[in-house]
Amino acid sequence: MASKETNSGNALMFNNEQMADVHFLVGPPGDTQRVPAHKYVLAVGSSVFGAMFYGDLAEGQSEIHIPDVEPAAFLILLKYMYSDEIELEADTVLATSTLLRNFCEIDLPTLEIILQRESLNIQEVQIFQAVLSWAAAECQRRGLPVSPRNQRAVLGKALYLVRIPSMTLQEFADSVAQSDILMLKEAHDVFLWFTASSKPILEFPLVKRARLAPQRCHRFQSSPYRSNQWCYRGRCDSIQFAVDRRIFMAGLGLYRSSGGKAEYSVKIELKRQGTVVAQNLTKFLSDGSSSTFPVGFEHPVQVEQDTFYTVSAVLDGNELSYFGQEGMTEVQYGKVTFQFQCSSDSTNGTGVQGGQIPELVFYC
């Protein structure tokens, strides 16, 4: 790790073309951001980027392509390289988590900063597995055999930032309990905390992470009770939308059956320029209420500003459902403005003025 004095001077060079001798081309082809960097900073700084890019730099390349990383997330960790400062804000932590698959290379203070975040939008058991992987890598860096005892030693108090009690009992049994990283009494107490009426005191945080709260953009002004007759039978309902700032699409809100209880199968997709960037295939039960039912993508997906995306839902079910009316071409929701237009993918009647897909579920 470079000294504080060195990184203080390097911070002035962050994202600065002056004396830059390498450039990262970040993002998918046709939509890349060119980011200037300096080989000497990458060489003397933390091991995060050394591990990621040393081979490319050693071969003398002046441009390094990074197609699968969102530029804002890349800049966060690049700034960490230059200044030892990491900024995981609510609107960037989801994208940054992709880049943090280099997670095993960060130092212990940075690990602790990340584990203290409320807005980590992944399951706690996944956080625990990532922490174990980091501890194994740290053992190797210190020349120690990788063992539960040594992993616990290198983690220190960081282990107690994992919110083990917020897992399910099954997750604890299948993951934490079998890792042997907890002391016998700790494992015993956590088990009692899950199962006993009189719960022991634990050193681990008990409350689930707040995460980012999902938001819902409603695009219809009405859905008259019992007057809606919308059928599916495997046809596609689709709409296009664009936003004026970056968001993360989490899923769609769909209408339920208007005739009582019913089961639907549904496939939802998110496309950009005809390419599928997110999807999910699932089933859900409708209770006959007029409220919407959220169906999520497998993972939240970044949506760039000022670019039209297409969302679609292919439902299959025997019962008619509610549908929306008085659709709006523009909706202001919080800090985000949504614009809607009809999609040529829609073969079941959904458009801007009416139909299915009443809500877009997103993070911002």
CSV table of C-alpha atoms in Angstrom, one decimal:
chain,number,residue,atom,x,y,z
A,1,MET,CA,0.0,0.0,0.0
A,2,ALA,CA,1.3,3.4,-0.9
A,3,SER,CA,1.9,6.0,1.9
A,4,LYS,CA,-0.8,8.6,2.7
A,5,GLU,CA,1.5,11.3,1.4
A,6,THR,CA,1.8,9.5,-1.9
A,7,ASN,CA,-1.9,8.9,-2.2
A,8,SER,CA,-2.7,12.5,-1.4
A,9,GLY,CA,-0.7,13.6,-4.4
A,10,ASN,CA,-2.1,10.8,-6.5
A,11,ALA,CA,-5.6,11.9,-5.7
A,12,LEU,CA,-5.0,15.0,-7.8
A,13,MET,CA,-4.3,12.8,-10.8
A,14,PHE,CA,-7.5,10.7,-10.5
A,15,ASN,CA,-9.5,10.7,-13.8
A,16,ASN,CA,-7.0,13.3,-15.1
A,17,GLU,CA,-5.5,13.1,-18.6
A,18,GLN,CA,-2.3,14.8,-17.5
A,19,MET,CA,0.6,12.3,-17.9
A,20,ALA,CA,-1.9,9.5,-18.4
A,21,ASP,CA,-0.2,6.5,-20.1
A,22,VAL,CA,-3.0,4.0,-20.0
A,23,HIS,CA,-6.7,4.2,-20.7
A,24,PHE,CA,-9.5,1.9,-19.6
A,25,LEU,CA,-12.4,1.5,-22.0
A,26,VAL,CA,-15.3,0.7,-19.6
A,27,GLY,CA,-18.7,-0.6,-20.7
A,28,PRO,CA,-20.2,-2.5,-23.6
A,29,PRO,CA,-19.1,-2.0,-27.2
A,30,GLY,CA,-20.6,1.2,-28.6
A,31,ASP,CA,-21.3,2.6,-25.2
A,32,THR,CA,-17.8,2.8,-23.6
A,33,GLN,CA,-16.4,5.4,-21.3
A,34,ARG,CA,-12.7,6.2,-21.8
A,35,VAL,CA,-11.0,6.6,-18.4
A,36,PRO,CA,-7.4,7.9,-18.1
A,37,ALA,CA,-5.0,6.2,-15.6
A,38,HIS,CA,-1.3,6.1,-14.7
A,39,LYS,CA,0.7,3.0,-14.7
A,40,TYR,CA,2.9,4.1,-11.8
A,41,VAL,CA,-0.1,4.6,-9.6
A,42,LEU,CA,-1.5,1.2,-10.5
A,43,ALA,CA,1.9,-0.4,-9.9
A,44,VAL,CA,2.6,1.1,-6.4
A,45,GLY,CA,-1.0,1.2,-5.1
A,46,SER,CA,-3.2,-1.5,-3.5
A,47,SER,CA,-3.3,-5.0,-4.9
A,48,VAL,CA,-6.9,-4.6,-6.2
A,49,PHE,CA,-6.0,-3.3,-9.7
A,50,GLY,CA,-2.6,-5.0,-9.7
A,51,ALA,CA,-4.3,-8.3,-9.6
A,52,MET,CA,-6.8,-7.3,-12.2
A,53,PHE,CA,-4.7,-5.6,-14.7
A,54,TYR,CA,-1.0,-6.5,-14.1
A,55,GLY,CA,-0.8,-8.8,-17.1
A,56,ASP,CA,-2.1,-6.2,-19.5
A,57,LEU,CA,0.2,-3.5,-18.1
A,58,ALA,CA,3.2,-5.7,-18.2
A,59,GLU,CA,2.6,-6.4,-21.9
A,60,GLY,CA,2.7,-2.6,-22.6
A,61,GLN,CA,-0.9,-2.1,-23.6
A,62,SER,CA,-2.1,1.5,-23.6
A,63,GLU,CA,-5.8,0.6,-23.7
A,64,ILE,CA,-7.5,-2.0,-21.6
A,65,HIS,CA,-11.1,-3.1,-22.4
A,66,ILE,CA,-13.4,-3.8,-19.5
A,67,PRO,CA,-16.8,-4.5,-21.1
A,68,ASP,CA,-18.7,-6.0,-18.2
A,69,VAL,CA,-18.4,-3.2,-15.6
A,70,GLU,CA,-20.5,-0.1,-15.2
A,71,PRO,CA,-18.3,3.0,-15.5
A,72,ALA,CA,-19.5,4.6,-12.3
A,73,ALA,CA,-18.6,1.5,-10.3
A,74,PHE,CA,-15.2,1.3,-12.0
A,75,LEU,CA,-14.5,4.9,-11.1
A,76,ILE,CA,-15.3,4.3,-7.5
A,77,LEU,CA,-12.6,1.6,-7.2
A,78,LEU,CA,-10.2,3.5,-9.3
A,79,LYS,CA,-10.5,6.5,-7.0
A,80,TYR,CA,-9.8,4.1,-4.1
A,81,MET,CA,-6.5,3.2,-5.9
A,82,TYR,CA,-5.6,6.9,-6.1
A,83,SER,CA,-6.7,8.2,-2.8
A,84,ASP,CA,-7.5,5.3,-0.4
A,85,GLU,CA,-11.1,6.6,-0.3
A,86,ILE,CA,-14.0,4.4,-1.2
A,87,GLU,CA,-17.5,5.9,-1.8
A,88,LEU,CA,-20.3,3.4,-1.8
A,89,GLU,CA,-23.4,5.6,-2.1
A,90,ALA,CA,-26.9,4.3,-2.4
A,91,ASP,CA,-27.2,4.9,-6.1
A,92,THR,CA,-23.9,3.2,-6.9
A,93,VAL,CA,-23.6,0.3,-4.5
A,94,LEU,CA,-25.5,-2.1,-6.8
A,95,ALA,CA,-23.2,-1.5,-9.8
A,96,THR,CA,-20.1,-1.5,-7.6
A,97,SER,CA,-21.0,-4.9,-6.2
A,98,THR,CA,-20.4,-6.3,-9.7
A,99,LEU,CA,-16.9,-5.0,-9.7
A,100,LEU,CA,-16.4,-6.2,-6.1
A,101,ARG,CA,-16.1,-9.7,-7.4
A,102,ASN,CA,-12.5,-8.7,-7.1
A,103,PHE,CA,-13.6,-8.6,-3.5
A,104,CYS,CA,-10.9,-10.9,-2.3
A,105,GLU,CA,-8.2,-8.3,-3.0
A,106,ILE,CA,-9.4,-5.4,-0.8
A,107,ASP,CA,-7.8,-4.7,2.5
A,108,LEU,CA,-9.4,-5.3,5.9
A,109,PRO,CA,-10.5,-1.6,6.6
A,110,THR,CA,-12.3,-1.6,3.2
A,111,LEU,CA,-13.9,-4.9,4.0
A,112,GLU,CA,-15.2,-3.5,7.3
A,113,ILE,CA,-16.6,-0.4,5.5
A,114,ILE,CA,-18.5,-2.6,3.0
A,115,LEU,CA,-19.9,-4.9,5.7
A,116,GLN,CA,-21.2,-2.0,7.7
A,117,ARG,CA,-23.4,-0.8,4.8
A,118,GLU,CA,-27.2,-1.1,5.1
A,119,SER,CA,-27.7,-0.9,1.4
A,120,LEU,CA,-26.0,-4.1,0.3
A,121,ASN,CA,-28.7,-5.7,-1.9
A,122,ILE,CA,-27.6,-9.3,-1.7
A,123,GLN,CA,-28.6,-12.1,0.7
A,124,GLU,CA,-26.7,-12.2,4.0
A,125,VAL,CA,-25.6,-15.8,3.3
A,126,GLN,CA,-23.9,-14.6,0.1
A,127,ILE,CA,-22.2,-11.9,2.1
A,128,PHE,CA,-20.9,-14.5,4.5
A,129,GLN,CA,-19.6,-16.7,1.6
A,130,ALA,CA,-17.8,-13.6,0.2
A,131,VAL,CA,-16.2,-12.9,3.6
A,132,LEU,CA,-15.0,-16.5,3.8
A,133,SER,CA,-13.4,-16.2,0.3
A,134,TRP,CA,-11.8,-12.9,1.4
A,135,ALA,CA,-10.4,-14.6,4.5
A,136,ALA,CA,-9.0,-17.5,2.5
A,137,ALA,CA,-7.2,-15.1,0.2
A,138,GLU,CA,-5.9,-13.1,3.1
A,139,CYS,CA,-4.5,-16.3,4.7
A,140,GLN,CA,-2.6,-16.9,1.4
A,141,ARG,CA,-1.3,-13.4,1.4
A,142,ARG,CA,0.1,-13.9,4.9
A,143,GLY,CA,1.6,-17.3,4.1
A,144,LEU,CA,-0.9,-19.1,6.4
A,145,PRO,CA,-2.6,-22.4,5.7
A,146,VAL,CA,-6.2,-21.8,4.8
A,147,SER,CA,-8.2,-23.2,7.7
A,148,PRO,CA,-11.3,-22.0,9.6
A,149,ARG,CA,-9.1,-21.0,12.6
A,150,ASN,CA,-6.8,-18.9,10.4
A,151,GLN,CA,-9.7,-17.4,8.5
A,152,ARG,CA,-11.3,-16.3,11.7
A,153,ALA,CA,-8.0,-14.8,12.9
A,154,VAL,CA,-7.4,-12.7,9.8
A,155,LEU,CA,-11.0,-11.5,9.9
A,156,GLY,CA,-10.9,-10.3,13.5
A,157,LYS,CA,-13.8,-8.1,14.5
A,158,ALA,CA,-15.0,-8.0,10.8
A,159,LEU,CA,-16.6,-11.4,11.4
A,160,TYR,CA,-19.1,-9.7,13.8
A,161,LEU,CA,-20.2,-7.3,11.1
A,162,VAL,CA,-21.9,-10.2,9.2
A,163,ARG,CA,-25.6,-10.3,10.3
A,164,ILE,CA,-25.8,-14.1,10.8
A,165,PRO,CA,-29.1,-13.9,12.8
A,166,SER,CA,-30.8,-12.3,9.8
A,167,MET,CA,-30.3,-15.5,7.8
A,168,THR,CA,-32.9,-18.3,7.8
A,169,LEU,CA,-32.2,-21.3,9.9
A,170,GLN,CA,-31.7,-23.4,6.8
A,171,GLU,CA,-29.1,-20.9,5.5
A,172,PHE,CA,-27.3,-20.9,8.8
A,173,ALA,CA,-27.2,-24.7,8.9
A,174,ASP,CA,-26.1,-25.2,5.3
A,175,SER,CA,-23.5,-22.5,5.3
A,176,VAL,CA,-22.3,-20.9,8.5
A,177,ALA,CA,-22.6,-23.9,10.8
A,178,GLN,CA,-20.7,-26.1,8.3
A,179,SER,CA,-17.9,-23.6,7.8
A,180,ASP,CA,-16.5,-24.3,11.3
A,181,ILE,CA,-15.5,-20.6,11.5
A,182,LEU,CA,-17.6,-20.1,14.6
A,183,MET,CA,-16.6,-21.3,18.0
A,184,LEU,CA,-18.7,-24.1,19.4
A,185,LYS,CA,-20.5,-21.9,21.9
A,186,GLU,CA,-21.2,-19.3,19.2
A,187,ALA,CA,-22.7,-21.9,16.9
A,188,HIS,CA,-24.7,-23.3,19.8
A,189,ASP,CA,-26.0,-19.8,20.8
A,190,VAL,CA,-27.0,-18.9,17.3
A,191,PHE,CA,-28.9,-22.2,16.9
A,192,LEU,CA,-30.8,-21.4,20.2
A,193,TRP,CA,-31.5,-17.9,19.0
A,194,PHE,CA,-33.2,-19.4,15.9
A,195,THR,CA,-35.2,-22.1,17.8
A,196,ALA,CA,-35.5,-21.3,21.6
A,197,SER,CA,-38.2,-19.1,23.1
A,198,SER,CA,-35.6,-17.7,25.5
A,199,LYS,CA,-32.9,-16.3,23.2
A,200,PRO,CA,-29.3,-15.9,24.2
A,201,ILE,CA,-27.3,-12.7,23.7
A,202,LEU,CA,-25.3,-12.7,20.5
A,203,GLU,CA,-22.4,-10.5,19.3
A,204,PHE,CA,-23.7,-10.5,15.8
A,205,PRO,CA,-26.1,-7.8,14.5
A,206,LEU,CA,-29.6,-9.1,14.8
A,207,VAL,CA,-31.5,-6.8,12.4
A,208,LYS,CA,-31.6,-7.4,8.6
A,209,ARG,CA,-30.0,-4.8,6.4
A,210,ALA,CA,-32.4,-2.1,5.3
A,211,ARG,CA,-31.1,-2.4,1.7
A,212,LEU,CA,-32.3,0.0,-0.9
A,213,ALA,CA,-36.1,0.4,-0.9
A,214,PRO,CA,-37.7,-0.7,-4.2
A,215,GLN,CA,-39.8,2.0,-5.8
A,216,ARG,CA,-42.7,1.6,-8.2
A,217,CYS,CA,-43.6,3.9,-11.1
A,218,HIS,CA,-47.3,3.7,-11.9
A,219,ARG,CA,-48.2,4.5,-15.5
A,220,PHE,CA,-52.0,4.3,-15.4
A,221,GLN,CA,-54.4,6.6,-13.7
A,222,SER,CA,-57.3,4.1,-13.4
A,223,SER,CA,-58.3,0.5,-13.3
A,224,PRO,CA,-62.1,0.3,-13.0
A,225,TYR,CA,-63.3,-2.4,-10.6
A,226,ARG,CA,-64.7,-5.5,-12.2
A,227,SER,CA,-65.0,-3.9,-15.6
A,228,ASN,CA,-61.7,-5.1,-16.9
A,229,GLN,CA,-61.5,-8.0,-19.3
A,230,TRP,CA,-58.0,-8.7,-20.3
A,231,CYS,CA,-56.9,-12.2,-21.5
A,232,TYR,CA,-53.4,-13.5,-22.2
A,233,ARG,CA,-53.0,-17.1,-23.5
A,234,GLY,CA,-49.3,-16.7,-24.1
A,235,ARG,CA,-49.3,-13.5,-26.0
A,236,CYS,CA,-46.8,-10.6,-25.4
A,237,ASP,CA,-47.6,-7.4,-23.5
A,238,SER,CA,-44.9,-4.9,-24.0
A,239,ILE,CA,-44.0,-1.2,-23.5
A,240,GLN,CA,-40.9,1.0,-24.1
A,241,PHE,CA,-39.6,3.5,-21.5
A,242,ALA,CA,-36.7,5.8,-21.0
A,243,VAL,CA,-35.5,7.7,-17.8
A,244,ASP,CA,-33.6,10.9,-17.3
A,245,ARG,CA,-31.2,9.4,-14.8
A,246,ARG,CA,-29.6,6.1,-14.1
A,247,ILE,CA,-31.8,3.5,-12.3
A,248,PHE,CA,-31.7,-0.2,-11.5
A,249,MET,CA,-34.6,-2.2,-12.8
A,250,ALA,CA,-35.7,-4.8,-10.4
A,251,GLY,CA,-38.9,-6.1,-12.0
A,252,LEU,CA,-42.5,-5.4,-13.0
A,253,GLY,CA,-45.8,-4.9,-11.3
A,254,LEU,CA,-48.5,-7.0,-13.0
A,255,TYR,CA,-52.3,-7.1,-12.7
A,256,ARG,CA,-54.1,-10.0,-11.1
A,257,SER,CA,-57.2,-12.0,-12.1
A,258,SER,CA,-60.4,-10.0,-12.1
A,259,GLY,CA,-62.5,-13.2,-11.6
A,260,GLY,CA,-61.2,-14.7,-8.4
A,261,LYS,CA,-58.3,-16.9,-7.5
A,262,ALA,CA,-56.1,-18.0,-10.5
A,263,GLU,CA,-52.6,-19.2,-11.3
A,264,TYR,CA,-50.5,-17.6,-14.0
A,265,SER,CA,-47.2,-18.5,-15.5
A,266,VAL,CA,-45.2,-15.5,-16.6
A,267,LYS,CA,-42.0,-14.6,-18.5
A,268,ILE,CA,-40.7,-11.1,-18.1
A,269,GLU,CA,-37.9,-9.5,-20.1
A,270,LEU,CA,-35.9,-6.3,-20.3
A,271,LYS,CA,-34.3,-5.5,-23.6
A,272,ARG,CA,-31.9,-2.8,-24.8
A,273,GLN,CA,-31.7,-2.3,-28.6
A,274,GLY,CA,-33.2,-5.7,-29.1
A,275,THR,CA,-30.8,-7.5,-26.8
A,276,VAL,CA,-32.2,-9.2,-23.6
A,277,VAL,CA,-30.4,-7.8,-20.6
A,278,ALA,CA,-32.6,-9.3,-17.9
A,279,GLN,CA,-35.4,-11.9,-17.6
A,280,ASN,CA,-37.3,-14.3,-15.3
A,281,LEU,CA,-39.7,-17.2,-15.7
A,282,THR,CA,-42.0,-17.9,-12.8
A,283,LYS,CA,-45.5,-18.6,-11.6
A,284,PHE,CA,-47.7,-16.7,-9.2
A,285,LEU,CA,-51.1,-17.1,-7.6
A,286,SER,CA,-53.7,-14.3,-7.9
A,287,ASP,CA,-56.2,-13.8,-5.1
A,288,GLY,CA,-58.6,-11.9,-7.2
A,289,SER,CA,-57.7,-8.5,-5.7
A,290,SER,CA,-57.1,-5.4,-7.9
A,291,SER,CA,-53.7,-4.8,-6.4
A,292,THR,CA,-50.6,-5.5,-8.5
A,293,PHE,CA,-48.3,-8.4,-8.1
A,294,PRO,CA,-44.5,-7.8,-8.3
A,295,VAL,CA,-42.4,-10.1,-10.4
A,296,GLY,CA,-38.7,-9.6,-10.2
A,297,PHE,CA,-35.8,-10.1,-12.5
A,298,GLU,CA,-33.1,-12.5,-11.4
A,299,HIS,CA,-30.9,-9.5,-10.5
A,300,PRO,CA,-31.4,-5.8,-10.6
A,301,VAL,CA,-30.1,-4.4,-13.9
A,302,GLN,CA,-28.7,-0.9,-14.6
A,303,VAL,CA,-30.7,1.2,-17.0
A,304,GLU,CA,-28.9,4.2,-18.5
A,305,GLN,CA,-30.5,7.6,-18.9
A,306,ASP,CA,-31.9,8.9,-22.2
A,307,THR,CA,-32.0,5.4,-23.8
A,308,PHE,CA,-35.2,3.5,-24.6
A,309,TYR,CA,-35.6,0.1,-23.1
A,310,THR,CA,-38.4,-2.5,-23.8
A,311,VAL,CA,-40.1,-4.4,-21.0
A,312,SER,CA,-42.4,-7.3,-21.8
A,313,ALA,CA,-44.5,-9.9,-20.0
A,314,VAL,CA,-45.8,-13.1,-21.6
A,315,LEU,CA,-48.5,-14.4,-19.3
A,316,ASP,CA,-50.5,-17.7,-19.6
A,317,GLY,CA,-53.6,-18.3,-17.6
A,318,ASN,CA,-57.3,-19.1,-18.1
A,319,GLU,CA,-58.7,-16.2,-16.1
A,320,LEU,CA,-59.3,-12.7,-17.3
A,321,SER,CA,-57.4,-9.9,-15.4
A,322,TYR,CA,-57.6,-6.3,-14.6
A,323,PHE,CA,-56.0,-3.8,-16.9
A,324,GLY,CA,-55.0,-0.2,-16.8
A,325,GLN,CA,-56.6,2.9,-18.5
A,326,GLU,CA,-55.7,6.5,-18.9
A,327,GLY,CA,-52.0,5.8,-19.4
A,328,MET,CA,-49.5,8.6,-19.2
A,329,THR,CA,-46.7,9.3,-21.7
A,330,GLU,CA,-44.6,10.9,-18.9
A,331,VAL,CA,-44.5,10.1,-15.2
A,332,GLN,CA,-42.4,12.0,-12.6
A,333,TYR,CA,-41.6,9.6,-9.7
A,334,GLY,CA,-39.3,11.1,-7.1
A,335,LYS,CA,-36.2,12.3,-8.8
A,336,VAL,CA,-36.8,10.2,-11.9
A,337,THR,CA,-38.8,11.1,-15.0
A,338,PHE,CA,-40.1,8.2,-17.0
A,339,GLN,CA,-41.2,8.5,-20.7
A,340,PHE,CA,-43.3,5.8,-22.3
A,341,GLN,CA,-44.0,4.8,-25.9
A,342,CYS,CA,-45.6,1.9,-27.6
A,343,SER,CA,-43.6,-1.2,-28.4
A,344,SER,CA,-43.7,-3.2,-31.6
A,345,ASP,CA,-43.1,-6.4,-29.5
A,346,SER,CA,-46.6,-6.0,-28.0
A,347,THR,CA,-49.0,-8.5,-29.6
A,348,ASN,CA,-51.7,-8.5,-26.9
A,349,GLY,CA,-52.9,-4.9,-27.0
A,350,THR,CA,-50.8,-3.2,-24.3
A,351,GLY,CA,-49.7,0.3,-25.2
A,352,VAL,CA,-49.2,3.7,-23.6
A,353,GLN,CA,-52.9,4.4,-23.1
A,354,GLY,CA,-53.9,1.0,-21.6
A,355,GLY,CA,-53.2,-2.6,-21.0
A,356,GLN,CA,-50.8,-4.6,-18.8
A,357,ILE,CA,-47.5,-3.8,-17.1
A,358,PRO,CA,-48.9,-1.1,-14.8
A,359,GLU,CA,-45.7,-0.6,-12.8
A,360,LEU,CA,-42.0,-0.6,-13.2
A,361,VAL,CA,-40.2,-1.7,-10.0
A,362,PHE,CA,-36.8,-0.1,-9.6
A,363,TYR,CA,-34.0,1.2,-7.3
A,364,CYS,CA,-32.6,4.7,-7.4
